[in-house]
Amino acid sequence: MLEYLDISPDVKKALDENKPVVALESTIISHGMAYPENIESAKRCEEEIRKEGAIPATIAIIGGKMKVGLSEDELNYFGTTKNIPKASRRDIAMILANKMDGATTVATTMLIASLAGIKVFATGGIGGVHRKAQESFDISADLMELANTNVAVVCAGAKSILDIGLTLEYLETHGVPVIGYKTDDFPAFYTRKSGFSVDYNGESAEIIAKAIKIKEDLGLNGGMVIANPIPSEYAMDEDFINGIINKAVDDAESQGIRGKNITPFILSAIYELTEGKSLYANKHLVYNNACVGAKIAKELCKL
Ligand code: PSU
Ligand code: MN
């Protein structure tokens, strides 16, 4: 495994010394935002984590290696290189065999974080069960990873490009706890509410860390969803954004977009249709998640 896994010196040192580490994904860099905002925002996430006293570990596949913690050069390379393939679990083996680059999704970032011994990961939104999944079978590999891999994922909920109700049902079936960070509502990425509730309100980073530790002690495999709503000052108007999302989902369908291209297509359609306003919300909710991820990772190190 060491042949394929490359942990940066500061991440390795932090892990060896039981210091808090927070993983970050790279699909958001290659497919979620355009240059130069992608790099700026990736750096700002790392800063937010450091400000809280934890060490960031941005995860990506570069030249056939699973990198945990990117150097500035690697981050710049990753953010400026076009057409890096989105790497989900099924893509890892061939990407490594061909010594290619890969942008890690929530699923793959969880998997690699877990190989490196990182327990907390902060991102924007998770993938889930798509609308009309009963016909398309389109269920993100993120959910299967959450079912199996022991990493807690701090996110701003799921976008309503998905069927949020079915996504929560799926997580329940697979035994994945869905915990709100200081909220009873499951958030919908751009907005603080989705109309669905979380299973538990995690009132503090401390209680969430405790739950992660207990889950680990009991050998209950699988991840956890820590749903952290976008701060009110950055939240978007619900009717406005939902109208846009519906249009983006319809456009994807009418243009026959399929498979792994659906999510990136819809995300960029939302960006175009909101004339960039969605990006502002997107960036700030990710920074907020990075910060909460660091708080939880810190509490976890004390246990
Ligand atoms: N949802 C978002 N923003 C994102 C993604 C999902 O709101 O950037 C990205 C994440 O990397 C996630 C992936 O893991 O898309 C899910 O893709 P798919 O639906 O193809 O499984
Ligand atoms: Mn899919």
mmCIF file of C-alpha atoms and ligand atoms in Angstrom:
data_model
loop_
_atom_site.group_PDB
_atom_site.id
_atom_site.type_symbol
_atom_site.label_atom_id
_atom_site.label_comp_id
_atom_site.label_asym_id
_atom_site.label_seq_id
_atom_site.Cartn_x
_atom_site.Cartn_y
_atom_site.Cartn_z
ATOM 1 C CA MET A 1 0.000 0.000 0.000
ATOM 2 C CA LEU A 2 2.861 2.383 0.856
ATOM 3 C CA GLU A 3 3.862 2.231 -2.782
ATOM 4 C CA TYR A 4 0.654 4.067 -3.682
ATOM 5 C CA LEU A 5 0.042 6.171 -0.585
ATOM 6 C CA ASP A 6 2.087 9.327 -0.063
ATOM 7 C CA ILE A 7 1.454 11.211 3.180
ATOM 8 C CA SER A 8 3.039 14.669 3.433
ATOM 9 C CA PRO A 9 5.594 15.174 6.238
ATOM 10 C CA ASP A 10 3.454 17.591 8.287
ATOM 11 C CA VAL A 11 0.364 15.373 8.066
ATOM 12 C CA LYS A 12 2.433 12.333 8.992
ATOM 13 C CA LYS A 13 3.962 14.140 11.953
ATOM 14 C CA ALA A 14 0.540 15.296 13.181
ATOM 15 C CA LEU A 15 -0.870 11.770 12.929
ATOM 16 C CA ASP A 16 2.128 10.255 14.711
ATOM 17 C CA GLU A 17 1.773 12.786 17.538
ATOM 18 C CA ASN A 18 -2.038 12.389 17.832
ATOM 19 C CA LYS A 19 -2.607 15.962 16.685
ATOM 20 C CA PRO A 20 -5.904 16.840 14.935
ATOM 21 C CA VAL A 21 -5.991 16.376 11.159
ATOM 22 C CA VAL A 22 -8.859 17.219 8.778
ATOM 23 C CA ALA A 23 -9.065 15.763 5.270
ATOM 24 C CA LEU A 24 -10.268 17.844 2.288
ATOM 25 C CA GLU A 25 -11.380 16.561 -1.121
ATOM 26 C CA SER A 26 -10.178 17.492 -4.602
ATOM 27 C CA THR A 27 -13.190 16.995 -6.876
ATOM 28 C CA ILE A 28 -14.304 20.376 -5.615
ATOM 29 C CA ILE A 29 -10.993 21.788 -6.975
ATOM 30 C CA SER A 30 -11.173 20.170 -10.422
ATOM 31 C CA HIS A 31 -14.920 19.979 -11.013
ATOM 32 C CA GLY A 32 -16.632 22.130 -8.402
ATOM 33 C CA MET A 33 -15.043 25.523 -9.056
ATOM 34 C CA ALA A 34 -13.108 27.197 -11.859
ATOM 35 C CA TYR A 35 -9.535 28.533 -11.739
ATOM 36 C CA PRO A 36 -8.424 30.673 -9.876
ATOM 37 C CA GLU A 37 -11.257 30.469 -7.322
ATOM 38 C CA ASN A 38 -10.686 26.729 -6.940
ATOM 39 C CA ILE A 39 -7.122 27.229 -5.673
ATOM 40 C CA GLU A 40 -7.963 30.279 -3.574
ATOM 41 C CA SER A 41 -10.770 28.458 -1.898
ATOM 42 C CA ALA A 42 -8.718 25.266 -1.341
ATOM 43 C CA LYS A 43 -6.045 27.388 0.359
ATOM 44 C CA ARG A 44 -8.578 29.246 2.444
ATOM 45 C CA CYS A 45 -10.022 25.913 3.672
ATOM 46 C CA GLU A 46 -6.542 24.873 4.760
ATOM 47 C CA GLU A 47 -6.104 28.215 6.554
ATOM 48 C CA GLU A 48 -9.413 27.850 8.390
ATOM 49 C CA ILE A 49 -8.303 24.448 9.657
ATOM 50 C CA ARG A 50 -4.900 25.777 10.767
ATOM 51 C CA LYS A 51 -6.532 28.758 12.495
ATOM 52 C CA GLU A 52 -8.426 26.279 14.662
ATOM 53 C CA GLY A 53 -5.179 24.527 15.528
ATOM 54 C CA ALA A 54 -5.532 21.455 13.300
ATOM 55 C CA ILE A 55 -3.575 20.262 10.260
ATOM 56 C CA PRO A 56 -5.284 20.155 6.840
ATOM 57 C CA ALA A 57 -4.767 17.168 4.550
ATOM 58 C CA THR A 58 -6.009 17.863 1.034
ATOM 59 C CA ILE A 59 -6.327 14.537 -0.753
ATOM 60 C CA ALA A 60 -5.817 13.950 -4.487
ATOM 61 C CA ILE A 61 -4.323 11.384 -6.838
ATOM 62 C CA ILE A 62 -1.266 12.714 -8.642
ATOM 63 C CA GLY A 63 0.852 10.697 -11.049
ATOM 64 C CA GLY A 64 -0.478 7.388 -9.780
ATOM 65 C CA LYS A 65 -0.033 8.195 -6.081
ATOM 66 C CA MET A 66 -2.711 8.837 -3.483
ATOM 67 C CA LYS A 67 -1.464 12.074 -1.940
ATOM 68 C CA VAL A 68 -2.525 12.987 1.574
ATOM 69 C CA GLY A 69 -1.552 16.624 2.151
ATOM 70 C CA LEU A 70 -0.593 18.614 -0.939
ATOM 71 C CA SER A 71 2.364 20.968 -1.212
ATOM 72 C CA GLU A 72 1.700 24.431 -2.616
ATOM 73 C CA ASP A 73 3.155 23.335 -5.976
ATOM 74 C CA GLU A 74 0.955 20.250 -6.049
ATOM 75 C CA LEU A 75 -2.132 22.292 -5.237
ATOM 76 C CA ASN A 76 -1.289 24.816 -7.958
ATOM 77 C CA TYR A 77 -0.646 22.002 -10.423
ATOM 78 C CA PHE A 78 -3.928 20.351 -9.540
ATOM 79 C CA GLY A 79 -5.960 23.525 -9.761
ATOM 80 C CA THR A 80 -4.559 24.598 -13.135
ATOM 81 C CA THR A 81 -4.590 21.214 -14.883
ATOM 82 C CA LYS A 82 -7.615 20.699 -17.088
ATOM 83 C CA ASN A 83 -9.653 17.536 -17.417
ATOM 84 C CA ILE A 84 -8.398 15.662 -14.394
ATOM 85 C CA PRO A 85 -10.796 12.718 -14.220
ATOM 86 C CA LYS A 86 -13.214 12.513 -11.339
ATOM 87 C CA ALA A 87 -12.106 9.497 -9.338
ATOM 88 C CA SER A 88 -14.678 7.511 -7.438
ATOM 89 C CA ARG A 89 -13.982 4.157 -5.753
ATOM 90 C CA ARG A 90 -14.348 2.188 -8.992
ATOM 91 C CA ASP A 91 -11.770 4.405 -10.760
ATOM 92 C CA ILE A 92 -8.904 4.174 -8.260
ATOM 93 C CA ALA A 93 -7.274 0.949 -9.439
ATOM 94 C CA MET A 94 -7.029 1.937 -13.109
ATOM 95 C CA ILE A 95 -5.943 5.503 -12.329
ATOM 96 C CA LEU A 96 -3.085 4.206 -10.151
ATOM 97 C CA ALA A 97 -2.166 1.500 -12.675
ATOM 98 C CA ASN A 98 -1.900 4.113 -15.430
ATOM 99 C CA LYS A 99 -0.050 6.555 -13.143
ATOM 100 C CA MET A 100 -2.702 9.173 -13.854
ATOM 101 C CA ASP A 101 -4.112 12.064 -11.827
ATOM 102 C CA GLY A 102 -7.541 11.804 -10.211
ATOM 103 C CA ALA A 103 -9.840 14.249 -8.478
ATOM 104 C CA THR A 104 -11.118 12.491 -5.379
ATOM 105 C CA THR A 105 -14.844 12.548 -4.634
ATOM 106 C CA VAL A 106 -16.265 12.283 -1.135
ATOM 107 C CA ALA A 107 -16.185 8.483 -1.497
ATOM 108 C CA THR A 108 -12.534 8.291 -2.550
ATOM 109 C CA THR A 109 -11.386 10.972 -0.141
ATOM 110 C CA MET A 110 -12.977 9.010 2.711
ATOM 111 C CA LEU A 111 -11.312 5.825 1.547
ATOM 112 C CA ILE A 112 -7.847 7.416 1.282
ATOM 113 C CA ALA A 113 -8.276 9.356 4.551
ATOM 114 C CA SER A 114 -9.092 6.110 6.272
ATOM 115 C CA LEU A 115 -6.015 4.376 4.785
ATOM 116 C CA ALA A 116 -3.938 7.242 6.186
ATOM 117 C CA GLY A 117 -5.621 7.089 9.622
ATOM 118 C CA ILE A 118 -7.574 10.368 9.347
ATOM 119 C CA LYS A 119 -10.982 10.332 11.008
ATOM 120 C CA VAL A 120 -12.545 13.674 10.098
ATOM 121 C CA PHE A 121 -13.144 15.104 6.642
ATOM 122 C CA ALA A 122 -14.729 18.414 5.636
ATOM 123 C CA THR A 123 -16.392 19.074 2.287
ATOM 124 C CA GLY A 124 -19.249 21.046 0.705
ATOM 125 C CA GLY A 125 -22.062 18.645 -0.076
ATOM 126 C CA ILE A 126 -22.245 14.860 -0.297
ATOM 127 C CA GLY A 127 -23.527 12.916 -3.263
ATOM 128 C CA GLY A 128 -26.746 10.989 -2.754
ATOM 129 C CA VAL A 129 -29.755 9.359 -4.334
ATOM 130 C CA HIS A 130 -30.652 11.278 -7.473
ATOM 131 C CA ARG A 131 -34.195 12.276 -8.322
ATOM 132 C CA LYS A 132 -35.883 9.516 -10.343
ATOM 133 C CA ALA A 133 -33.228 7.046 -9.139
ATOM 134 C CA GLN A 134 -35.908 4.369 -9.355
ATOM 135 C CA GLU A 135 -35.443 4.593 -13.141
ATOM 136 C CA SER A 136 -31.799 5.629 -13.480
ATOM 137 C CA PHE A 137 -30.348 3.662 -10.512
ATOM 138 C CA ASP A 138 -28.177 6.757 -9.939
ATOM 139 C CA ILE A 139 -27.064 6.556 -6.335
ATOM 140 C CA SER A 140 -23.735 8.181 -5.506
ATOM 141 C CA ALA A 141 -20.915 5.898 -4.408
ATOM 142 C CA ASP A 142 -20.506 8.398 -1.541
ATOM 143 C CA LEU A 143 -23.380 6.695 0.245
ATOM 144 C CA MET A 144 -21.876 3.201 0.047
ATOM 145 C CA GLU A 145 -18.605 4.619 1.310
ATOM 146 C CA LEU A 146 -20.404 6.232 4.233
ATOM 147 C CA ALA A 147 -21.903 2.838 4.956
ATOM 148 C CA ASN A 148 -18.496 1.161 5.160
ATOM 149 C CA THR A 149 -15.623 3.531 5.861
ATOM 150 C CA ASN A 150 -14.894 4.966 9.300
ATOM 151 C CA VAL A 151 -14.606 8.660 8.522
ATOM 152 C CA ALA A 152 -16.914 11.427 9.775
ATOM 153 C CA VAL A 153 -17.882 13.799 6.969
ATOM 154 C CA VAL A 154 -18.728 17.397 7.793
ATOM 155 C CA CYS A 155 -20.911 18.815 5.007
ATOM 156 C CA ALA A 156 -23.639 21.400 4.468
ATOM 157 C CA GLY A 157 -26.157 18.628 3.805
ATOM 158 C CA ALA A 158 -27.032 17.680 0.245
ATOM 159 C CA LYS A 159 -28.159 19.803 -2.678
ATOM 160 C CA SER A 160 -31.722 19.442 -3.770
ATOM 161 C CA ILE A 161 -30.397 18.288 -7.153
ATOM 162 C CA LEU A 162 -30.834 15.031 -5.230
ATOM 163 C CA ASP A 163 -33.855 13.392 -3.707
ATOM 164 C CA ILE A 164 -32.983 14.339 -0.140
ATOM 165 C CA GLY A 165 -35.686 12.155 1.402
ATOM 166 C CA LEU A 166 -34.441 9.036 -0.394
ATOM 167 C CA THR A 167 -30.839 9.931 0.427
ATOM 168 C CA LEU A 168 -31.700 10.002 4.138
ATOM 169 C CA GLU A 169 -33.614 6.708 3.845
ATOM 170 C CA TYR A 170 -30.589 5.107 2.220
ATOM 171 C CA LEU A 171 -28.296 6.338 4.987
ATOM 172 C CA GLU A 172 -30.687 5.008 7.603
ATOM 173 C CA THR A 173 -30.807 1.573 5.966
ATOM 174 C CA HIS A 174 -27.018 1.422 5.992
ATOM 175 C CA GLY A 175 -26.716 2.512 9.595
ATOM 176 C CA VAL A 176 -25.091 5.878 8.961
ATOM 177 C CA PRO A 177 -25.808 8.407 11.725
ATOM 178 C CA VAL A 178 -26.885 11.821 10.417
ATOM 179 C CA ILE A 179 -26.065 14.434 13.037
ATOM 180 C CA GLY A 180 -26.894 18.121 12.764
ATOM 181 C CA TYR A 181 -24.264 20.516 14.029
ATOM 182 C CA LYS A 182 -26.293 22.683 16.423
ATOM 183 C CA THR A 183 -29.455 22.111 14.378
ATOM 184 C CA ASP A 184 -32.491 19.834 14.137
ATOM 185 C CA ASP A 185 -32.822 20.383 10.385
ATOM 186 C CA PHE A 186 -30.984 18.575 7.636
ATOM 187 C CA PRO A 187 -29.616 21.459 5.557
ATOM 188 C CA ALA A 188 -29.841 21.708 1.762
ATOM 189 C CA PHE A 189 -26.426 23.172 0.952
ATOM 190 C CA TYR A 190 -27.436 26.692 -0.193
ATOM 191 C CA THR A 191 -30.168 26.898 2.433
ATOM 192 C CA ARG A 192 -30.272 26.039 6.125
ATOM 193 C CA LYS A 193 -33.311 23.780 5.840
ATOM 194 C CA SER A 194 -34.442 21.045 3.477
ATOM 195 C CA GLY A 195 -37.772 20.180 5.045
ATOM 196 C CA PHE A 196 -36.179 17.039 6.529
ATOM 197 C CA SER A 197 -34.839 16.559 10.041
ATOM 198 C CA VAL A 198 -31.552 15.090 11.211
ATOM 199 C CA ASP A 199 -31.497 12.050 13.501
ATOM 200 C CA TYR A 200 -29.730 13.946 16.291
ATOM 201 C CA ASN A 201 -28.820 17.495 17.120
ATOM 202 C CA GLY A 202 -25.102 17.493 17.952
ATOM 203 C CA GLU A 203 -24.991 20.463 20.285
ATOM 204 C CA SER A 204 -21.210 20.671 20.486
ATOM 205 C CA ALA A 205 -18.049 19.440 18.799
ATOM 206 C CA GLU A 206 -17.342 17.578 22.018
ATOM 207 C CA ILE A 207 -20.486 15.416 21.948
ATOM 208 C CA ILE A 208 -19.980 14.643 18.260
ATOM 209 C CA ALA A 209 -16.367 13.610 18.911
ATOM 210 C CA LYS A 210 -17.585 11.398 21.734
ATOM 211 C CA ALA A 211 -20.065 9.686 19.404
ATOM 212 C CA ILE A 212 -17.309 9.080 16.840
ATOM 213 C CA LYS A 213 -15.119 7.551 19.540
ATOM 214 C CA ILE A 214 -17.891 5.318 20.874
ATOM 215 C CA LYS A 215 -18.747 4.132 17.389
ATOM 216 C CA GLU A 216 -15.107 3.218 16.902
ATOM 217 C CA ASP A 217 -14.809 1.512 20.300
ATOM 218 C CA LEU A 218 -17.863 -0.617 19.533
ATOM 219 C CA GLY A 219 -16.531 -1.576 16.111
ATOM 220 C CA LEU A 220 -19.592 -0.123 14.379
ATOM 221 C CA ASN A 221 -18.220 0.232 10.884
ATOM 222 C CA GLY A 222 -19.082 3.090 8.619
ATOM 223 C CA GLY A 223 -18.969 6.846 8.529
ATOM 224 C CA MET A 224 -21.068 9.591 9.953
ATOM 225 C CA VAL A 225 -22.682 12.620 8.355
ATOM 226 C CA ILE A 226 -22.199 15.831 10.314
ATOM 227 C CA ALA A 227 -24.618 18.258 8.697
ATOM 228 C CA ASN A 228 -23.539 21.836 9.279
ATOM 229 C CA PRO A 229 -25.875 24.475 7.819
ATOM 230 C CA ILE A 230 -24.540 27.352 5.759
ATOM 231 C CA PRO A 231 -24.207 30.472 7.976
ATOM 232 C CA SER A 232 -27.374 32.619 7.647
ATOM 233 C CA GLU A 233 -25.526 35.577 6.153
ATOM 234 C CA TYR A 234 -24.473 33.468 3.152
ATOM 235 C CA ALA A 235 -27.653 31.389 2.736
ATOM 236 C CA MET A 236 -29.568 31.828 -0.540
ATOM 237 C CA ASP A 237 -33.253 32.532 -1.011
ATOM 238 C CA GLU A 238 -34.981 29.153 -1.049
ATOM 239 C CA ASP A 239 -37.459 29.819 -3.882
ATOM 240 C CA PHE A 240 -34.802 31.430 -6.049
ATOM 241 C CA ILE A 241 -32.242 28.649 -5.733
ATOM 242 C CA ASN A 242 -34.772 25.814 -5.942
ATOM 243 C CA GLY A 243 -36.148 27.248 -9.196
ATOM 244 C CA ILE A 244 -32.626 27.300 -10.600
ATOM 245 C CA ILE A 245 -31.855 23.790 -9.404
ATOM 246 C CA ASN A 246 -35.036 22.455 -11.030
ATOM 247 C CA LYS A 247 -34.043 24.067 -14.312
ATOM 248 C CA ALA A 248 -30.486 22.664 -14.083
ATOM 249 C CA VAL A 249 -31.807 19.147 -13.384
ATOM 250 C CA ASP A 250 -34.222 19.412 -16.352
ATOM 251 C CA ASP A 251 -31.396 20.638 -18.605
ATOM 252 C CA ALA A 252 -29.221 17.657 -17.637
ATOM 253 C CA GLU A 253 -32.082 15.306 -18.463
ATOM 254 C CA SER A 254 -33.008 16.915 -21.764
ATOM 255 C CA GLN A 255 -29.353 16.955 -22.882
ATOM 256 C CA GLY A 256 -28.987 13.269 -22.008
ATOM 257 C CA ILE A 257 -26.165 13.794 -19.474
ATOM 258 C CA ARG A 258 -25.339 10.500 -17.739
ATOM 259 C CA GLY A 259 -23.255 8.810 -15.063
ATOM 260 C CA LYS A 260 -20.426 10.665 -13.402
ATOM 261 C CA ASN A 261 -20.978 13.736 -15.581
ATOM 262 C CA ILE A 262 -24.383 14.506 -14.091
ATOM 263 C CA THR A 263 -23.257 16.110 -10.828
ATOM 264 C CA PRO A 264 -20.540 18.355 -12.380
ATOM 265 C CA PHE A 265 -22.945 19.336 -15.203
ATOM 266 C CA ILE A 266 -25.667 20.385 -12.779
ATOM 267 C CA LEU A 267 -23.192 22.252 -10.546
ATOM 268 C CA SER A 268 -21.885 24.325 -13.424
ATOM 269 C CA ALA A 269 -25.403 24.930 -14.748
ATOM 270 C CA ILE A 270 -26.354 26.306 -11.327
ATOM 271 C CA TYR A 271 -23.311 28.577 -11.432
ATOM 272 C CA GLU A 272 -24.299 29.922 -14.886
ATOM 273 C CA LEU A 273 -27.968 30.328 -14.005
ATOM 274 C CA THR A 274 -27.218 32.238 -10.783
ATOM 275 C CA GLU A 275 -24.591 34.333 -12.593
ATOM 276 C CA GLY A 276 -21.979 33.209 -10.109
ATOM 277 C CA LYS A 277 -24.002 33.903 -6.943
ATOM 278 C CA SER A 278 -24.045 30.216 -6.033
ATOM 279 C CA LEU A 279 -20.242 30.180 -5.903
ATOM 280 C CA TYR A 280 -20.142 32.784 -3.154
ATOM 281 C CA ALA A 281 -22.445 30.677 -0.967
ATOM 282 C CA ASN A 282 -20.559 27.527 -1.906
ATOM 283 C CA LYS A 283 -17.185 28.913 -0.854
ATOM 284 C CA HIS A 284 -18.398 30.176 2.487
ATOM 285 C CA LEU A 285 -20.196 27.016 3.477
ATOM 286 C CA VAL A 286 -17.052 25.008 2.772
ATOM 287 C CA TYR A 287 -14.923 27.316 4.960
ATOM 288 C CA ASN A 288 -17.470 26.930 7.707
ATOM 289 C CA ASN A 289 -17.327 23.133 7.374
ATOM 290 C CA ALA A 290 -13.524 23.175 7.471
ATOM 291 C CA CYS A 291 -13.688 25.110 10.714
ATOM 292 C CA VAL A 292 -16.223 22.753 12.335
ATOM 293 C CA GLY A 293 -14.237 19.730 11.094
ATOM 294 C CA ALA A 294 -11.182 21.103 12.885
ATOM 295 C CA LYS A 295 -13.131 21.647 16.107
ATOM 296 C CA ILE A 296 -14.384 18.041 16.042
ATOM 297 C CA ALA A 297 -10.929 16.655 15.176
ATOM 298 C CA LYS A 298 -9.475 18.581 18.116
ATOM 299 C CA GLU A 299 -12.046 17.172 20.539
ATOM 300 C CA LEU A 300 -11.451 13.691 19.177
ATOM 301 C CA CYS A 301 -7.728 13.920 19.955
ATOM 302 C CA LYS A 302 -8.510 14.613 23.594
ATOM 303 C CA LEU A 303 -10.421 11.318 23.992
HETATM 304 N N1 PSU B 1 -22.275 17.640 -4.421
HETATM 305 C C1 PSU B 1 -22.054 18.955 -4.289
HETATM 306 N N2 PSU B 1 -20.832 19.444 -4.661
HETATM 307 C C2 PSU B 1 -19.834 18.639 -5.127
HETATM 308 C C3 PSU B 1 -20.083 17.252 -5.232
HETATM 309 C C4 PSU B 1 -21.308 16.797 -4.856
HETATM 310 O O1 PSU B 1 -22.931 19.672 -3.853
HETATM 311 O O2 PSU B 1 -18.748 19.125 -5.461
HETATM 312 C C5 PSU B 1 -18.983 16.339 -5.697
HETATM 313 C C6 PSU B 1 -18.331 15.630 -4.500
HETATM 314 O O3 PSU B 1 -16.973 15.386 -4.780
HETATM 315 C C7 PSU B 1 -19.099 14.327 -4.447
HETATM 316 C C8 PSU B 1 -19.315 14.036 -5.904
HETATM 317 O O4 PSU B 1 -18.402 13.267 -3.812
HETATM 318 O O5 PSU B 1 -19.570 15.303 -6.486
HETATM 319 C C9 PSU B 1 -20.470 13.092 -6.116
HETATM 320 O O6 PSU B 1 -20.550 12.748 -7.455
HETATM 321 P P1 PSU B 1 -21.582 11.631 -7.930
HETATM 322 O O7 PSU B 1 -22.933 12.246 -7.763
HETATM 323 O O8 PSU B 1 -21.221 11.395 -9.378
HETATM 324 O O9 PSU B 1 -21.354 10.432 -7.079
HETATM 325 MN MN MN B 2 -23.994 9.055 -9.983
#
